[in-house]
GROMACS .gro file of C-alpha atoms in nm:
model
  244
    1MET     CA    1   0.774   0.905  -0.384
    2LEU     CA    2   1.019   0.894  -0.676
    3SER     CA    3   0.916   1.246  -0.776
    4ASN     CA    4   1.056   1.365  -0.442
    5ILE     CA    5   1.405   1.242  -0.534
    6ARG     CA    6   1.612   1.493  -0.726
    7ILE     CA    7   1.946   1.455  -0.896
    8VAL     CA    8   2.178   1.755  -0.858
    9LEU     CA    9   2.479   1.800  -1.086
   10VAL     CA   10   2.736   2.058  -0.980
   11GLN     CA   11   2.925   2.250  -1.250
   12THR     CA   12   2.904   1.979  -1.513
   13PHE     CA   13   3.163   2.048  -1.783
   14HIS     CA   14   3.050   1.820  -2.068
   15PRO     CA   15   2.688   1.881  -2.174
   16GLY     CA   16   2.675   1.523  -2.305
   17ASN     CA   17   2.702   1.405  -1.945
   18ILE     CA   18   2.389   1.602  -1.862
   19GLY     CA   19   2.202   1.425  -2.140
   20ALA     CA   20   2.334   1.083  -2.037
   21THR     CA   21   2.231   1.159  -1.679
   22ALA     CA   22   1.878   1.242  -1.795
   23ARG     CA   23   1.865   0.907  -1.973
   24ALA     CA   24   1.992   0.725  -1.663
   25MET     CA   25   1.731   0.900  -1.450
   26LYS     CA   26   1.436   0.828  -1.678
   27THR     CA   27   1.513   0.456  -1.693
   28MET     CA   28   1.479   0.448  -1.316
   29GLY     CA   29   1.166   0.663  -1.291
   30LEU     CA   30   1.338   0.981  -1.173
   31SER     CA   31   1.246   1.313  -1.331
   32GLU     CA   32   1.376   1.596  -1.109
   33LEU     CA   33   1.709   1.729  -1.240
   34LEU     CA   34   1.882   2.039  -1.102
   35LEU     CA   35   2.198   2.183  -1.254
   36VAL     CA   36   2.432   2.406  -1.056
   37ASN     CA   37   2.623   2.638  -1.291
   38PRO     CA   38   2.663   2.400  -1.586
   39ARG     CA   39   2.922   2.509  -1.842
   40ALA     CA   40   2.678   2.474  -2.132
   41PHE     CA   41   2.306   2.411  -2.109
   42PRO     CA   42   2.080   2.382  -2.304
   43ASP     CA   43   2.303   2.214  -2.560
   44ASP     CA   44   2.255   1.995  -2.867
   45GLU     CA   45   2.498   1.737  -2.729
   46ALA     CA   46   2.292   1.703  -2.412
   47THR     CA   47   1.980   1.647  -2.621
   48ARG     CA   48   2.156   1.388  -2.838
   49MET     CA   49   2.288   1.194  -2.540
   50ALA     CA   50   1.950   1.200  -2.366
   51ALA     CA   51   1.827   0.951  -2.630
   52GLY     CA   52   1.457   1.008  -2.574
   53ALA     CA   53   1.473   1.145  -2.220
   54THR     CA   54   1.439   1.501  -2.349
   55ASP     CA   55   1.144   1.562  -2.116
   56VAL     CA   56   1.384   1.535  -1.822
   57LEU     CA   57   1.611   1.792  -1.987
   58GLU     CA   58   1.326   2.026  -2.072
   59ASN     CA   59   1.211   2.026  -1.709
   60ALA     CA   60   1.562   2.062  -1.566
   61ARG     CA   61   1.626   2.370  -1.355
   62CYS     CA   62   1.949   2.569  -1.342
   63VAL     CA   63   2.053   2.739  -1.019
   64SER     CA   64   2.361   2.932  -0.916
   65THR     CA   65   2.449   2.757  -0.589
   66LEU     CA   66   2.423   2.413  -0.434
   67GLU     CA   67   2.254   2.565  -0.132
   68GLU     CA   68   1.974   2.689  -0.356
   69ALA     CA   69   1.937   2.344  -0.515
   70VAL     CA   70   1.892   2.158  -0.185
   71SER     CA   71   1.749   2.415   0.057
   72ASP     CA   72   1.411   2.242   0.084
   73CYS     CA   73   1.551   1.887   0.110
   74VAL     CA   74   1.535   1.684   0.430
   75GLN     CA   75   1.827   1.465   0.320
   76VAL     CA   76   2.116   1.552   0.089
   77VAL     CA   77   2.350   1.271  -0.011
   78GLY     CA   78   2.679   1.367  -0.171
   79ALA     CA   79   2.837   1.108  -0.397
   80SER     CA   80   3.211   1.098  -0.345
   81ALA     CA   81   3.483   0.854  -0.444
   82ARG     CA   82   3.722   1.002  -0.188
   83LEU     CA   83   3.705   0.948   0.184
   84ARG     CA   84   3.670   1.278   0.366
   85SER     CA   85   3.765   1.377   0.718
   86LEU     CA   86   3.435   1.562   0.756
   87PRO     CA   87   3.219   1.405   1.029
   88LEU     CA   88   2.923   1.324   0.803
   89PRO     CA   89   2.739   0.992   0.815
   90HIS     CA   90   2.880   0.779   0.536
   91PHE     CA   91   2.713   0.498   0.343
   92ASP     CA   92   2.962   0.233   0.236
   93GLU     CA   93   2.693   0.056   0.034
   94PRO     CA   94   2.454   0.235  -0.204
   95ASP     CA   95   2.167   0.002  -0.116
   96ASP     CA   96   2.181   0.113   0.247
   97MET     CA   97   2.166   0.472   0.128
   98ALA     CA   98   1.874   0.396  -0.102
   99GLN     CA   99   1.665   0.244   0.177
  100GLN     CA  100   1.695   0.560   0.385
  101VAL     CA  101   1.642   0.792   0.089
  102ILE     CA  102   1.320   0.616  -0.005
  103GLU     CA  103   1.186   0.638   0.350
  104ASN     CA  104   1.257   1.012   0.364
  105ALA     CA  105   1.123   1.073   0.013
  106ALA     CA  106   0.784   0.946   0.125
  107GLN     CA  107   0.749   1.270   0.321
  108ALA     CA  108   0.964   1.541   0.161
  109PRO     CA  109   1.225   1.611  -0.109
  110VAL     CA  110   1.567   1.449  -0.094
  111ALA     CA  111   1.869   1.504  -0.318
  112LEU     CA  112   2.155   1.299  -0.458
  113VAL     CA  113   2.441   1.534  -0.541
  114PHE     CA  114   2.718   1.468  -0.794
  115GLY     CA  115   3.023   1.686  -0.849
  116ARG     CA  116   3.244   1.780  -1.138
  117GLU     CA  117   3.371   1.516  -1.379
  118ARG     CA  118   3.736   1.562  -1.283
  119SER     CA  119   3.736   1.679  -0.924
  120GLY     CA  120   3.400   1.585  -0.774
  121LEU     CA  121   3.260   1.790  -0.489
  122THR     CA  122   3.461   2.035  -0.283
  123ASN     CA  123   3.472   2.019   0.095
  124ASP     CA  124   3.244   2.322   0.114
  125GLU     CA  125   2.993   2.147  -0.109
  126ILE     CA  126   3.014   1.832   0.100
  127ARG     CA  127   2.926   2.049   0.399
  128CYS     CA  128   2.595   2.125   0.226
  129CYS     CA  129   2.516   1.755   0.245
  130THR     CA  130   2.376   1.555   0.533
  131HIS     CA  131   2.531   1.226   0.422
  132GLN     CA  132   2.795   1.086   0.188
  133VAL     CA  133   2.787   0.773  -0.024
  134SER     CA  134   3.057   0.589  -0.215
  135ILE     CA  135   3.020   0.328  -0.486
  136PRO     CA  136   3.237   0.024  -0.407
  137ALA     CA  137   3.462  -0.042  -0.705
  138ASN     CA  138   3.797  -0.184  -0.805
  139PRO     CA  139   4.046  -0.009  -0.573
  140GLU     CA  140   4.303  -0.011  -0.854
  141TYR     CA  141   4.062   0.153  -1.100
  142GLY     CA  142   3.752   0.297  -0.943
  143ILE     CA  143   3.687   0.565  -1.205
  144LEU     CA  144   3.323   0.606  -1.300
  145ASN     CA  145   3.179   0.838  -1.561
  146LEU     CA  146   2.936   1.090  -1.412
  147SER     CA  147   2.629   0.935  -1.574
  148GLN     CA  148   2.746   0.586  -1.473
  149ALA     CA  149   2.755   0.695  -1.110
  150VAL     CA  150   2.408   0.846  -1.145
  151GLN     CA  151   2.282   0.525  -1.304
  152ILE     CA  152   2.412   0.306  -1.020
  153LEU     CA  153   2.266   0.516  -0.742
  154ALA     CA  154   1.940   0.572  -0.931
  155TYR     CA  155   1.910   0.196  -0.981
  156GLU     CA  156   1.957   0.132  -0.609
  157VAL     CA  157   1.693   0.392  -0.525
  158HIS     CA  158   1.450   0.241  -0.775
  159ARG     CA  159   1.525  -0.107  -0.640
  160ALA     CA  160   1.453   0.002  -0.282
  161TRP     CA  161   1.130   0.166  -0.399
  162ARG     CA  162   0.999  -0.129  -0.600
  163LYS     CA  163   1.061  -0.368  -0.309
  164ARG     CA  164   0.808  -0.174  -0.102
  165ASP     CA  165   0.458  -0.317  -0.077
  166ASP     CA  166   0.306   0.017  -0.173
  167SER     CA  167   0.508   0.058  -0.495
  168HIS     CA  168   0.275  -0.173  -0.692
  169PHE     CA  169   0.562  -0.223  -0.937
  170MET     CA  170   0.483  -0.462  -1.223
  171TYR     CA  171   0.774  -0.660  -1.361
  172GLN     CA  172   0.779  -0.680  -1.739
  173ARG     CA  173   0.713  -1.022  -1.882
  174PRO     CA  174   0.651  -1.142  -2.238
  175LEU     CA  175   0.282  -1.153  -2.321
  176GLU     CA  176   0.304  -1.523  -2.402
  177ALA     CA  177   0.436  -1.592  -2.051
  178THR     CA  178   0.095  -1.507  -1.905
  179PRO     CA  179  -0.045  -1.809  -1.716
  180PRO     CA  180  -0.358  -1.966  -1.867
  181SER     CA  181  -0.692  -1.894  -1.708
  182ARG     CA  182  -0.866  -2.165  -1.511
  183GLU     CA  183  -1.119  -2.198  -1.793
  184GLN     CA  184  -0.844  -2.255  -2.051
  185PHE     CA  185  -0.679  -2.516  -1.832
  186VAL     CA  186  -1.009  -2.700  -1.778
  187HIS     CA  187  -1.069  -2.708  -2.155
  188PHE     CA  188  -0.724  -2.859  -2.202
  189GLN     CA  189  -0.791  -3.126  -1.939
  190GLU     CA  190  -1.123  -3.213  -2.099
  191HIS     CA  191  -0.958  -3.234  -2.441
  192LEU     CA  192  -0.685  -3.461  -2.304
  193GLY     CA  193  -0.937  -3.684  -2.126
  194ARG     CA  194  -1.147  -3.716  -2.441
  195LEU     CA  195  -0.844  -3.810  -2.650
  196MET     CA  196  -0.732  -4.070  -2.399
  197GLN     CA  197  -1.072  -4.233  -2.426
  198GLN     CA  198  -1.086  -4.214  -2.807
  199SER     CA  199  -0.733  -4.350  -2.850
  200GLY     CA  200  -0.793  -4.648  -2.625
  201PHE     CA  201  -0.536  -4.536  -2.372
  202LEU     CA  202  -0.820  -4.554  -2.122
  203THR     CA  203  -1.100  -4.800  -2.187
  204GLN     CA  204  -1.308  -4.652  -1.907
  205PRO     CA  205  -1.298  -4.342  -1.690
  206HIS     CA  206  -1.002  -4.365  -1.456
  207ALA     CA  207  -1.000  -4.079  -1.209
  208ARG     CA  208  -0.659  -4.169  -1.064
  209THR     CA  209  -0.484  -4.148  -1.400
  210GLU     CA  210  -0.649  -3.818  -1.486
  211GLU     CA  211  -0.560  -3.676  -1.144
  212GLN     CA  212  -0.196  -3.774  -1.192
  213LEU     CA  213  -0.184  -3.607  -1.533
  214GLN     CA  214  -0.356  -3.300  -1.392
  215ALA     CA  215  -0.090  -3.284  -1.119
  216LEU     CA  216   0.184  -3.324  -1.380
  217PHE     CA  217   0.065  -3.028  -1.587
  218SER     CA  218   0.002  -2.820  -1.274
  219ARG     CA  219   0.365  -2.869  -1.170
  220ALA     CA  220   0.484  -2.785  -1.522
  221GLN     CA  221   0.291  -2.454  -1.512
  222PRO     CA  222   0.263  -2.408  -1.891
  223ASN     CA  223   0.195  -2.055  -2.003
  224ARG     CA  224  -0.082  -1.967  -2.249
  225LYS     CA  225   0.135  -2.016  -2.556
  226GLU     CA  226   0.262  -2.352  -2.433
  227LEU     CA  227  -0.088  -2.468  -2.346
  228SER     CA  228  -0.203  -2.364  -2.692
  229LEU     CA  229   0.078  -2.576  -2.845
  230LEU     CA  230  -0.036  -2.874  -2.637
  231ARG     CA  231  -0.395  -2.824  -2.754
  232GLY     CA  232  -0.270  -2.815  -3.112
  233LEU     CA  233  -0.079  -3.138  -3.058
  234LEU     CA  234  -0.388  -3.307  -2.915
  235SER     CA  235  -0.596  -3.187  -3.212
  236ALA     CA  236  -0.336  -3.326  -3.456
  237PHE     CA  237  -0.349  -3.667  -3.285
  238GLU     CA  238  -0.726  -3.650  -3.272
  239SER     CA  239  -0.749  -3.595  -3.648
  240HIS     CA  240  -0.580  -3.931  -3.713
  241LEU     CA  241  -0.817  -4.132  -3.497
  242PRO     CA  242  -1.098  -4.329  -3.658
  243ARG     CA  243  -1.427  -4.143  -3.664
  244GLN     CA  244  -1.665  -4.270  -3.394
   0.00000   0.00000   0.00000
């Protein structure tokens, strides 16, 4: 689905912005970059600013017209900071745009189009689009760098995609945050029960007390590292008990 979403940059002046755009794309799982008449590409500055996303640059395609870049797309969204009088559907919120883009990308290519750094897209270029989108910003200073605008819209697209049941997106978590297995938790409970008996805290099996402690640790939801620390604490206490 994400491979059906292309980023189109029209007449980009600074090659560094192309590299920064590639970086913004790769962080959000996008790989299809089309460049319409860039001033300079390939360029060392683009490679430097890509910061590891050089594969996106290497696979980027250059074309001579916007029509050529989007001719096979079923939806073309032009990013524009200025309100236009053209009667195109307009997304006031990028997340609304992203929801529709993701739905269409499940079937066919779609494009997000960004204009020149200083002047954006022309009216004729907007006419090549099926929709417009604006990024809500401070009305007194709503100036976004080209790659910043790409990053925001790419993030919203990625967010809409990962919320889908079929994305199977896995959120990154520290390895030590992994919950303990049932076997590990049972071993901890057995260790705790044994220590309670050996220490004299319980003089005989007391199911109610053990159930309450089990409920306590279940609510606490210790991860594997935390459970290991608790086991270590129990072992330290256990080493100071008289040998039976």
